[in-house]
CSV table of C-alpha atoms in Angstrom, one decimal:
chain,number,residue,atom,x,y,z
A,508,MET,CA,8.8,69.0,3.6
A,509,ALA,CA,10.3,65.9,5.2
A,510,THR,CA,11.1,66.3,8.9
A,511,ALA,CA,14.7,66.0,10.1
A,512,GLY,CA,15.8,62.4,10.7
A,513,ASN,CA,12.8,60.8,9.1
A,514,GLY,CA,13.9,61.1,5.4
A,515,CYS,CA,11.4,61.8,2.6
A,516,PRO,CA,8.7,59.3,1.6
A,517,HIS,CA,10.4,58.6,-1.7
A,518,GLU,CA,13.6,57.7,0.1
A,519,ARG,CA,11.8,55.3,2.4
A,520,ARG,CA,10.1,53.5,-0.5
A,521,LEU,CA,13.4,53.1,-2.3
A,522,ARG,CA,15.1,51.7,0.8
A,523,HIS,CA,12.4,49.1,1.5
A,524,PRO,CA,13.1,46.7,-1.4
A,525,ALA,CA,16.8,47.0,-0.7
A,526,ALA,CA,16.3,46.1,2.9
A,527,GLN,CA,14.3,43.0,1.8
A,528,VAL,CA,17.2,42.0,-0.5
A,529,LEU,CA,19.8,42.4,2.2
A,530,LYS,CA,17.8,40.4,4.7
A,531,ALA,CA,17.1,37.7,2.1
A,532,ILE,CA,20.8,37.4,1.4
A,533,ALA,CA,21.7,37.4,5.1
A,534,ASP,CA,19.2,34.6,5.8
A,535,GLN,CA,21.1,32.3,3.4
A,536,ALA,CA,23.5,30.2,5.4
A,537,GLU,CA,24.8,27.9,2.6
A,538,VAL,CA,23.7,29.3,-0.7
A,539,GLY,CA,25.6,32.2,-2.3
A,540,PHE,CA,24.5,34.6,-5.0
A,541,SER,CA,26.1,36.4,-7.8
A,542,GLY,CA,25.0,39.3,-10.0
A,543,ALA,CA,23.3,42.6,-9.1
A,544,LYS,CA,19.6,42.1,-9.9
A,545,TYR,CA,18.7,41.0,-6.4
A,546,GLY,CA,15.9,43.6,-6.0
A,547,ASP,CA,14.4,42.5,-9.3
A,548,ALA,CA,14.3,38.9,-8.3
A,549,VAL,CA,12.5,39.7,-5.0
A,550,ARG,CA,10.0,41.9,-6.7
A,551,LYS,CA,9.2,39.3,-9.4
A,552,ALA,CA,8.9,36.6,-6.7
A,553,GLU,CA,6.4,38.8,-4.8
A,554,GLU,CA,4.5,39.5,-8.0
A,555,ALA,CA,4.2,35.8,-8.8
A,556,ALA,CA,3.1,34.8,-5.3
A,557,ARG,CA,0.6,37.6,-5.1
A,558,LEU,CA,-1.0,36.6,-8.4
A,559,ILE,CA,-1.6,33.1,-7.0
A,560,LYS,CA,-2.8,34.3,-3.7
A,561,ASP,CA,-5.1,37.0,-5.1
A,562,LYS,CA,-6.5,35.1,-8.2
A,563,GLY,CA,-5.6,31.4,-7.8
A,564,ASP,CA,-7.2,29.3,-10.4
A,565,GLU,CA,-9.5,32.1,-11.4
A,566,MET,CA,-6.7,34.1,-13.0
A,567,SER,CA,-7.1,34.9,-16.7
A,568,PRO,CA,-5.2,33.0,-19.4
A,569,ALA,CA,-3.0,36.1,-19.9
A,570,GLU,CA,-2.3,36.2,-16.2
A,571,PHE,CA,-1.5,32.5,-16.1
A,572,GLN,CA,0.9,32.9,-19.0
A,573,LYS,CA,2.6,35.8,-17.2
A,574,LEU,CA,3.0,33.7,-14.1
A,575,ASN,CA,4.4,30.8,-16.1
A,576,GLY,CA,6.8,33.2,-17.7
A,577,LEU,CA,8.0,34.5,-14.4
A,578,LEU,CA,8.6,31.0,-13.0
A,579,ALA,CA,10.4,30.0,-16.2
A,580,SER,CA,12.7,33.0,-16.2
A,581,TYR,CA,13.6,32.8,-12.6
A,582,ARG,CA,13.4,29.1,-11.8
A,583,ASN,CA,17.2,28.9,-11.3
A,584,ASP,CA,17.5,32.1,-9.2
A,585,PRO,CA,18.0,31.2,-5.5
A,586,LEU,CA,16.7,34.5,-4.3
A,587,PHE,CA,13.5,34.3,-6.4
A,588,GLN,CA,13.0,30.6,-5.3
A,589,GLU,CA,13.0,31.3,-1.6
A,590,LYS,CA,11.1,34.5,-1.7
A,591,PHE,CA,8.4,32.9,-3.9
A,592,ALA,CA,8.1,29.8,-1.7
A,593,THR,CA,7.9,31.6,1.6
A,594,GLU,CA,5.6,34.3,0.3
A,595,LEU,CA,3.1,31.7,-1.1
A,596,GLY,CA,3.6,29.3,1.9
A,597,PRO,CA,3.2,25.5,2.0
A,598,LYS,CA,-0.6,25.6,2.4
A,599,GLY,CA,-1.0,28.2,-0.4
A,600,THR,CA,1.0,26.0,-2.7
A,601,LEU,CA,-1.1,22.9,-2.0
A,602,GLU,CA,-4.4,24.7,-2.2
A,603,PHE,CA,-3.4,26.4,-5.5
A,604,TRP,CA,-2.4,23.2,-7.2
A,605,ALA,CA,-5.4,21.4,-5.9
A,606,ASP,CA,-7.7,24.0,-7.4
A,607,LEU,CA,-5.8,24.3,-10.6
A,608,SER,CA,-6.0,20.5,-11.1
A,609,SER,CA,-9.8,20.6,-10.8
A,610,PRO,CA,-11.2,20.6,-14.4
A,611,ASP,CA,-14.2,22.9,-13.6
A,612,THR,CA,-12.5,26.2,-12.7
A,613,THR,CA,-14.7,29.2,-12.8
A,614,LYS,CA,-12.9,30.8,-15.7
A,615,ASP,CA,-12.1,27.5,-17.5
A,616,LEU,CA,-8.4,28.1,-16.9
A,617,THR,CA,-7.4,24.4,-16.8
A,618,ARG,CA,-9.1,23.6,-20.2
A,619,THR,CA,-7.8,26.7,-22.0
A,620,GLN,CA,-4.3,26.3,-20.7
A,621,LEU,CA,-4.2,22.5,-20.7
A,622,ASN,CA,-1.2,22.4,-23.1
A,623,GLN,CA,0.8,24.7,-20.8
A,624,LEU,CA,0.1,22.9,-17.5
A,625,GLY,CA,2.9,20.4,-17.9
A,626,GLU,CA,5.5,23.1,-18.4
A,627,PHE,CA,4.1,25.1,-15.6
A,628,GLN,CA,4.3,22.1,-13.3
A,629,LYS,CA,8.0,21.6,-14.3
A,630,ASN,CA,8.8,25.3,-13.6
A,631,LEU,CA,7.0,25.3,-10.3
A,632,GLY,CA,8.8,22.1,-9.3
A,633,HIS,CA,12.2,23.7,-10.2
A,634,VAL,CA,11.4,26.8,-8.1
A,635,LEU,CA,10.3,24.9,-5.1
A,636,GLY,CA,13.1,22.4,-5.3
A,637,GLY,CA,15.7,25.2,-5.4
A,638,ALA,CA,14.0,26.9,-2.5
A,639,THR,CA,14.5,23.9,-0.2
A,640,GLN,CA,18.2,24.2,-0.8
A,641,SER,CA,18.2,27.3,1.4
A,642,ASP,CA,19.2,26.9,5.0
A,643,SER,CA,17.3,29.9,6.2
A,644,PRO,CA,15.0,29.6,9.2
A,645,ALA,CA,12.0,30.6,7.0
A,646,MET,CA,12.7,27.7,4.6
A,647,ARG,CA,13.3,25.2,7.4
A,648,GLN,CA,9.9,26.1,8.8
A,649,TRP,CA,8.4,25.8,5.3
A,650,GLU,CA,9.8,22.3,4.9
A,651,ASN,CA,8.5,21.2,8.3
A,652,ASP,CA,5.0,22.7,7.6
A,653,MET,CA,4.9,21.1,4.2
A,654,VAL,CA,5.6,17.6,5.6
A,655,ARG,CA,2.9,18.1,8.2
A,656,LEU,CA,0.3,19.5,5.8
A,657,ALA,CA,1.0,16.8,3.2
A,658,GLY,CA,-1.0,14.4,5.3
A,659,GLU,CA,-4.1,16.5,5.2
A,660,ARG,CA,-6.9,16.4,2.6
A,661,TYR,CA,-7.8,19.4,0.4
A,662,ASN,CA,-11.2,20.0,-1.1
A,663,THR,CA,-11.6,21.0,-4.7
A,664,ARG,CA,-14.8,21.5,-6.7
A,665,HIS,CA,-14.2,18.1,-8.3
A,666,GLY,CA,-13.1,16.0,-5.3
A,667,ASP,CA,-10.7,15.7,-2.4
A,668,VAL,CA,-7.0,15.2,-2.8
A,669,TYR,CA,-4.3,14.6,-0.2
A,670,GLY,CA,-1.4,17.0,0.2
A,671,PHE,CA,1.0,14.1,-0.5
A,672,GLN,CA,-0.6,13.7,-3.9
A,673,ILE,CA,-0.2,17.3,-4.7
A,674,MET,CA,3.4,17.9,-3.5
A,675,SER,CA,4.8,14.7,-4.9
A,676,ASN,CA,3.7,15.7,-8.4
A,677,LEU,CA,5.6,19.0,-8.0
A,678,MET,CA,8.7,16.9,-7.0
A,679,ARG,CA,9.0,15.3,-10.5
A,680,THR,CA,11.4,18.1,-11.5
A,681,GLY,CA,13.8,20.3,-9.5
A,682,ASP,CA,16.7,19.6,-7.1
A,683,TYR,CA,15.1,19.1,-3.7
A,684,ASP,CA,17.2,19.2,-0.5
A,685,ASP,CA,18.2,15.7,0.7
A,686,GLN,CA,17.1,16.3,4.3
A,687,PHE,CA,13.7,17.5,3.2
A,688,LEU,CA,13.3,14.5,0.9
A,689,ASN,CA,13.9,12.1,3.7
A,690,LYS,CA,11.6,13.8,6.1
A,691,TYR,CA,9.0,13.9,3.5
A,692,GLY,CA,9.6,10.3,2.5
A,693,ASN,CA,9.5,9.0,6.0
A,694,ALA,CA,6.2,10.8,6.6
A,695,LEU,CA,4.8,9.4,3.3
A,696,VAL,CA,5.7,5.8,4.1
A,697,ALA,CA,4.3,6.2,7.7
A,698,LYS,CA,1.1,7.6,6.3
A,699,GLU,CA,0.7,4.7,3.9
A,700,LYS,CA,1.4,2.1,6.6
A,701,GLU,CA,-1.2,3.9,8.8
A,702,MET,CA,-3.7,3.6,5.9
A,703,ARG,CA,-3.0,-0.1,5.7
A,704,LEU,CA,-4.3,-0.1,2.1
A,705,PRO,CA,-3.0,3.2,0.8
A,706,ASP,CA,-4.2,2.4,-2.8
A,707,ARG,CA,-7.8,2.6,-1.6
A,708,TYR,CA,-7.2,6.2,-0.3
A,709,TRP,CA,-5.0,7.5,-3.1
A,710,ASN,CA,-7.4,6.1,-5.7
A,711,MET,CA,-10.7,7.2,-4.1
A,712,GLN,CA,-13.5,8.6,-6.3
A,713,PRO,CA,-14.0,11.3,-7.4
A,714,LYS,CA,-10.5,12.7,-7.7
A,715,PRO,CA,-8.8,15.3,-9.9
A,716,LYS,CA,-5.9,14.8,-12.2
A,717,THR,CA,-2.9,16.2,-10.4
A,718,ASN,CA,-0.1,15.4,-12.9
A,719,PHE,CA,0.3,17.1,-16.3
A,720,ILE,CA,3.8,16.0,-17.2
A,721,GLY,CA,3.2,13.5,-20.0
A,722,ASP,CA,0.0,11.6,-20.3
A,723,GLU,CA,0.9,8.2,-18.7
A,724,GLU,CA,-0.4,9.0,-15.2
A,725,PHE,CA,-3.1,10.8,-13.4
A,726,GLY,CA,-0.8,11.7,-10.6
A,727,ARG,CA,-2.9,10.0,-7.9
A,728,ASP,CA,0.0,7.8,-6.6
A,729,PRO,CA,2.2,10.1,-4.5
A,730,MET,CA,5.0,7.5,-4.5
A,731,THR,CA,5.7,8.0,-8.2
A,732,GLY,CA,6.7,11.7,-7.9
A,733,PHE,CA,8.5,11.2,-4.7
A,734,LEU,CA,10.6,8.3,-5.9
A,735,THR,CA,11.3,10.3,-9.1
A,736,ALA,CA,12.8,13.0,-6.9
A,737,LEU,CA,14.8,10.4,-5.0
A,738,ALA,CA,16.2,9.0,-8.3
A,739,ASN,CA,17.3,12.6,-9.1
A,740,SER,CA,19.0,12.9,-5.6
A,741,PRO,CA,21.2,9.8,-5.1
A,742,ASP,CA,22.5,10.8,-1.6
A,743,ALA,CA,18.9,11.2,-0.3
A,744,SER,CA,17.9,7.9,-2.0
A,745,THR,CA,20.8,6.1,-0.2
A,746,ASP,CA,19.6,7.4,3.1
A,747,PHE,CA,16.0,6.5,2.3
A,748,PHE,CA,16.7,2.9,1.3
A,749,ASN,CA,19.0,2.4,4.4
A,750,ALA,CA,16.5,3.8,6.9
A,751,LYS,CA,14.9,1.3,9.3
A,752,GLU,CA,13.4,3.9,11.6
A,753,PRO,CA,10.7,5.0,11.9
A,754,GLN,CA,10.1,2.1,9.4
A,755,ASP,CA,11.9,0.1,6.9
A,756,ASN,CA,11.5,2.2,3.7
A,757,ALA,CA,13.2,-0.2,1.3
A,758,GLN,CA,11.1,-3.2,2.5
A,759,TRP,CA,8.0,-1.1,1.9
A,760,VAL,CA,8.7,0.3,-1.6
A,761,LEU,CA,10.4,-2.8,-3.0
A,762,LYS,CA,8.2,-5.5,-1.6
A,763,ASP,CA,5.4,-4.8,0.8
A,764,ARG,CA,3.6,-1.8,-0.7
A,765,PRO,CA,0.3,-2.5,-2.5
A,766,TYR,CA,0.8,-0.6,-5.8
A,767,PHE,CA,-2.1,0.3,-8.0
A,768,ASP,CA,-2.6,1.3,-11.6
A,769,ASP,CA,-2.6,5.1,-12.1
A,770,SER,CA,-2.7,5.3,-15.8
A,771,PRO,CA,-5.6,6.2,-18.1
A,772,LEU,CA,-5.3,2.8,-19.7
A,773,ASP,CA,-4.2,-0.3,-17.9
A,774,ASP,CA,-1.9,-1.2,-20.7
A,775,GLY,CA,1.7,-1.0,-19.6
A,776,PRO,CA,4.2,-1.1,-16.7
A,777,ASN,CA,3.4,0.4,-13.4
A,778,GLU,CA,5.0,3.8,-13.3
A,779,ALA,CA,5.4,3.9,-9.5
A,780,LYS,CA,7.2,0.5,-9.5
A,781,ASP,CA,9.5,1.8,-12.3
A,782,ALA,CA,10.3,4.9,-10.3
A,783,ALA,CA,11.1,2.7,-7.2
A,784,GLY,CA,13.6,0.7,-9.3
A,785,LYS,CA,15.2,3.9,-10.6
A,786,ALA,CA,15.4,5.3,-7.0
A,787,MET,CA,16.9,2.0,-5.8
A,788,PHE,CA,19.6,2.2,-8.5
A,789,ALA,CA,20.5,5.8,-7.5
A,790,ALA,CA,20.7,4.6,-3.9
A,791,VAL,CA,23.2,1.8,-4.5
A,792,SER,CA,25.2,3.6,-7.2
A,793,GLY,CA,25.4,7.3,-6.3
A,794,VAL,CA,24.4,8.3,-9.8
A,795,THR,CA,21.1,8.9,-11.6
A,796,ASP,CA,21.7,7.5,-15.1
A,797,PRO,CA,22.8,3.9,-15.3
A,798,THR,CA,24.0,4.4,-18.8
A,799,GLY,CA,25.8,7.7,-18.1
A,800,PRO,CA,29.6,8.2,-17.6
A,801,GLY,CA,30.7,7.1,-14.1
A,802,ALA,CA,27.8,4.7,-13.7
A,803,ARG,CA,30.1,1.7,-13.2
A,804,PHE,CA,33.3,0.9,-11.4
A,805,GLU,CA,33.2,4.1,-9.3
A,806,GLU,CA,34.2,3.8,-5.6
A,807,HIS,CA,31.2,3.1,-3.5
A,808,THR,CA,30.6,4.5,0.0
A,809,PRO,CA,29.8,2.0,2.8
A,810,GLU,CA,26.2,3.4,2.7
A,811,GLN,CA,25.8,2.6,-1.0
A,812,ARG,CA,27.2,-0.9,-0.4
A,813,GLU,CA,24.7,-1.4,2.4
A,814,ALA,CA,21.8,-0.2,0.2
A,815,MET,CA,22.9,-2.7,-2.4
A,816,LYS,CA,22.9,-5.6,0.1
A,817,ARG,CA,19.5,-4.6,1.5
A,818,SER,CA,17.9,-4.1,-1.9
A,819,LEU,CA,19.3,-7.4,-3.2
A,820,ALA,CA,18.0,-9.3,-0.2
A,821,ILE,CA,14.5,-7.8,-0.3
A,822,LEU,CA,14.0,-8.3,-4.0
A,823,ALA,CA,15.4,-11.8,-3.8
A,824,GLY,CA,12.7,-12.5,-1.2
A,825,THR,CA,9.9,-11.5,-3.7
A,826,GLY,CA,10.5,-14.8,-5.7
A,827,ASN,CA,8.3,-15.0,-8.7
A,828,ASP,CA,6.5,-11.8,-7.5
A,829,PHE,CA,9.6,-9.8,-8.5
A,830,PRO,CA,8.3,-6.6,-10.1
A,831,PRO,CA,9.0,-6.7,-13.8
A,832,GLU,CA,9.4,-2.9,-13.8
A,833,MET,CA,12.5,-3.3,-11.5
A,834,ARG,CA,14.3,-5.9,-13.6
A,835,ASP,CA,16.4,-3.4,-15.6
A,836,SER,CA,17.3,-1.3,-12.6
A,837,MET,CA,18.5,-4.3,-10.6
A,838,ALA,CA,20.5,-5.5,-13.6
A,839,TYR,CA,22.2,-2.1,-13.8
A,840,ALA,CA,22.7,-2.2,-10.0
A,841,MET,CA,24.4,-5.6,-10.3
A,842,GLY,CA,26.7,-4.2,-13.0
A,843,ASN,CA,27.4,-1.2,-10.9
A,844,HIS,CA,28.6,-3.5,-8.1
A,845,GLY,CA,30.1,-5.9,-10.6
A,846,ASP,CA,33.2,-6.6,-8.5
A,847,TRP,CA,31.1,-7.9,-5.6
A,848,VAL,CA,28.7,-9.7,-7.9
A,849,HIS,CA,31.5,-11.4,-9.8
A,850,GLN,CA,33.2,-12.5,-6.6
A,851,ALA,CA,30.0,-14.0,-5.2
A,852,MET,CA,29.0,-15.8,-8.4
A,853,SER,CA,32.4,-17.2,-9.1
A,854,SER,CA,33.0,-18.5,-5.5
A,855,PRO,CA,29.5,-19.4,-4.2
A,856,LEU,CA,30.9,-21.7,-1.5
A,857,VAL,CA,33.0,-19.0,0.0
A,858,LYS,CA,31.2,-16.4,2.2
A,859,GLN,CA,31.1,-13.1,0.2
A,860,GLU,CA,29.7,-9.6,0.8
A,861,LEU,CA,26.7,-10.5,-1.4
A,862,ASP,CA,24.8,-13.8,-1.0
A,863,ALA,CA,25.2,-16.1,-4.0
A,864,GLY,CA,21.7,-17.6,-3.5
A,865,GLN,CA,20.1,-14.2,-3.6
A,866,LEU,CA,22.1,-13.3,-6.7
A,867,MET,CA,20.9,-16.4,-8.4
A,868,GLU,CA,17.3,-15.8,-7.6
A,869,VAL,CA,17.4,-12.1,-8.7
A,870,SER,CA,19.3,-13.1,-11.9
A,871,LYS,CA,16.7,-15.7,-12.6
A,872,GLN,CA,13.9,-13.1,-12.3
A,873,ILE,CA,15.8,-10.5,-14.4
A,874,SER,CA,16.2,-13.2,-17.1
A,875,ARG,CA,12.5,-13.7,-17.5
A,876,ASN,CA,12.8,-10.8,-20.0
A,877,ARG,CA,15.1,-11.2,-22.9
A,878,ASP,CA,16.2,-7.5,-23.1
A,879,ASP,CA,16.8,-7.3,-19.3
A,880,TYR,CA,18.9,-10.6,-19.5
A,881,GLN,CA,21.0,-9.0,-22.2
A,882,THR,CA,21.5,-5.9,-20.1
A,883,LEU,CA,22.6,-8.1,-17.2
A,884,THR,CA,25.1,-10.1,-19.3
A,885,GLN,CA,26.5,-6.9,-20.9
A,886,VAL,CA,27.0,-5.1,-17.6
A,887,MET,CA,28.6,-8.2,-16.0
A,888,HIS,CA,31.1,-8.5,-19.0
A,889,GLU,CA,33.0,-5.5,-17.7
A,890,PRO,CA,33.9,-6.7,-14.2
A,891,ILE,CA,34.8,-10.1,-15.7
A,892,VAL,CA,37.1,-8.5,-18.2
A,893,ALA,CA,38.6,-6.2,-15.5
A,894,ASP,CA,39.4,-9.3,-13.4
A,895,ILE,CA,41.1,-11.0,-16.3
A,896,VAL,CA,43.2,-7.9,-17.1
A,897,THR,CA,44.3,-7.2,-13.5
A,898,GLU,CA,45.1,-10.9,-12.6
A,899,LYS,CA,48.8,-11.2,-13.2
A,900,ALA,CA,49.9,-13.9,-10.7
A,901,HIS,CA,47.6,-16.6,-11.9
A,902,PRO,CA,45.8,-15.7,-15.1
A,903,GLU,CA,44.2,-19.2,-15.2
A,904,ASP,CA,42.3,-18.4,-12.0
A,905,SER,CA,40.6,-15.3,-13.5
A,906,LEU,CA,39.5,-17.4,-16.5
A,907,ASP,CA,38.1,-20.0,-14.1
A,908,ARG,CA,36.2,-17.3,-12.3
A,909,ALA,CA,34.9,-15.9,-15.5
A,910,GLY,CA,33.6,-19.3,-16.5
A,911,ARG,CA,31.8,-19.8,-13.2
A,912,THR,CA,30.1,-16.3,-13.3
A,913,ILE,CA,29.0,-16.8,-16.9
A,914,GLY,CA,27.8,-20.3,-16.0
A,915,VAL,CA,25.6,-18.8,-13.2
A,916,LEU,CA,24.1,-16.3,-15.6
A,917,GLU,CA,23.4,-19.0,-18.1
A,918,GLU,CA,21.8,-21.2,-15.5
A,919,ALA,CA,19.7,-18.3,-14.3
A,920,ARG,CA,18.4,-17.8,-17.9
A,921,TYR,CA,17.8,-21.6,-18.1
A,922,GLN,CA,15.8,-21.6,-14.9
A,923,ALA,CA,13.8,-18.6,-16.0
A,924,THR,CA,12.7,-20.4,-19.2
A,925,ASN,CA,12.4,-23.9,-17.9
A,926,THR,CA,9.9,-24.2,-15.0
A,927,ASP,CA,10.8,-27.9,-14.4
A,928,ARG,CA,14.2,-26.8,-13.1
A,929,VAL,CA,13.2,-23.9,-11.0
A,930,GLY,CA,14.7,-24.4,-7.6
A,931,HIS,CA,17.9,-26.0,-8.8
A,932,THR,CA,20.9,-23.8,-7.9
A,933,VAL,CA,24.3,-24.1,-9.6
A,934,LEU,CA,27.2,-24.0,-7.1
A,935,HIS,CA,29.9,-25.4,-9.4
A,936,HIS,CA,30.6,-24.4,-13.0
A,937,ALA,CA,34.3,-24.8,-13.4
A,938,ALA,CA,34.4,-24.5,-17.2
A,939,CYS,CA,32.3,-22.6,-19.7
A,940,PRO,CA,32.2,-22.7,-23.5
A,941,VAL,CA,31.7,-19.0,-23.7
A,942,ALA,CA,34.9,-17.1,-24.3
A,943,VAL,CA,35.5,-13.9,-22.4
A,944,VAL,CA,37.9,-11.7,-24.3
A,945,PRO,CA,39.2,-8.3,-23.0
A,946,HIS,CA,38.4,-5.4,-25.2
A,947,ASN,CA,42.0,-4.5,-25.6
A,948,ALA,CA,43.1,-8.1,-26.3
C-alpha cells in the first residue's frame, strides 16, 4: 500500500519523464516546440547518449545502426537535440568521435560500418548544431566548455588528435548558433597563431582520419569544417570576417595562414582555401549560394559592405600569391556588390567606396583562370545593364561608364595573360568596342 501523500511507485515513475519534459521546455528561452511527443524525444535522446557513454566505439554494428537511426529520425527535433548534447556532454562527444575515427577499434566497428560513417557524421552534426540554437543555461555552458576543450589533445589507439580537429568535422552539417561559431572561430584562430605553424601540429604523425563525408579530405585541418559552417551561416561569417579582436580573422584565413594539403592525393585544389572563399562570400553577401535567388542586388548591411572592403583589400595584397581556390568566390562577391564595383571601375580617378587599384589587382588574379574570368564578366554584366536601364537624364553617361568598366575587365585579362605588361594600370578607357545591351532591349 502506498502511504498517504507519497503516491504509489508507479505514479512516481510516470511523473518523472513528464517532469523532465516540462523542465526541458521551460529551459528553452528562444526555441519553441510543437507536437505532443515530447516525452518520446527525451527518452530517445537519453537512449542515444547512454549507448555512446556505455559502449562508445565498442558498440556492435547493430547498436551503431540503431544509434544512427535515432539521430536521423530526431535530428531536427529541438528537444532531442538539446537533451542528447547535454546528456553526452562536450568531452564525451569529442572522446567518442576520436575513438570512432581510430581504425583499430576493438570490435572493428569503423571497418564494418565504414560506408555508414559519413551519414552518421552528418546526422550527428545536425543534432549538435540544432542544440546550440537553444538559449538554455545548460547549452550555454556546453558551448563554453566545448570551446575550451577544443584546444586539448585526445588520445586514441591510433594517435593523438586535437579537439578542434574533431569538432570542426562535426560542423560540416547542421545549423550552428552564430555566437557559438564566433567564439569557436576566435579560439581556433588564436590557437593557430599560438602554434605559429599550425600545419605542423594538425598534420602530425600518426593521426586518425576524422572526416568521413566524401573522400577528398582526411579531416585533419580544422579550418575546413569550421569555415564550411561559416559559409552556411552568413551572419556569423560577417562577424568573423569583420573581427579585429582578439585578432584579425580575415587577415589570417585569407592571407597569412599557412595552409597544408589534407587530401589522400595531392592532386587538386586545397579544400580549406576553397572553404575560406565560400565563407568570405557568405560574409559579404548575406547568402550561402552565389548562384541562388537573391544572391545579387540585395540590399547590403553596413557590416556586409565592410566585410567586402576588408576582403578585397586583403586579397589584393596577396598579389600573385592570390589563392586560386578563392578566385570564383571573389568573382561572385564582386558581382554581388556590382554597384560599388561598377562605380569604382568606371570612375577610377574619383574616390569611391572600393579602391580601383585593388579591384584591378583582384580582377587580374581572377582572370588567370578562363572560367573564373567568364564568371566575373557575367556577374558584372548585370550591374552595368542596371545602370544603363536606370540612367534617364543622360543615357550617354551610362554607356560611357559601361565602356570604362568593360575596358578594365579586358585590361585585367590582358595583364593576366601578358606578363610583360603586369604592373600597368588602366585609368582611362572612355570607349569600348564591346556592346552592352540590356536584356529587355
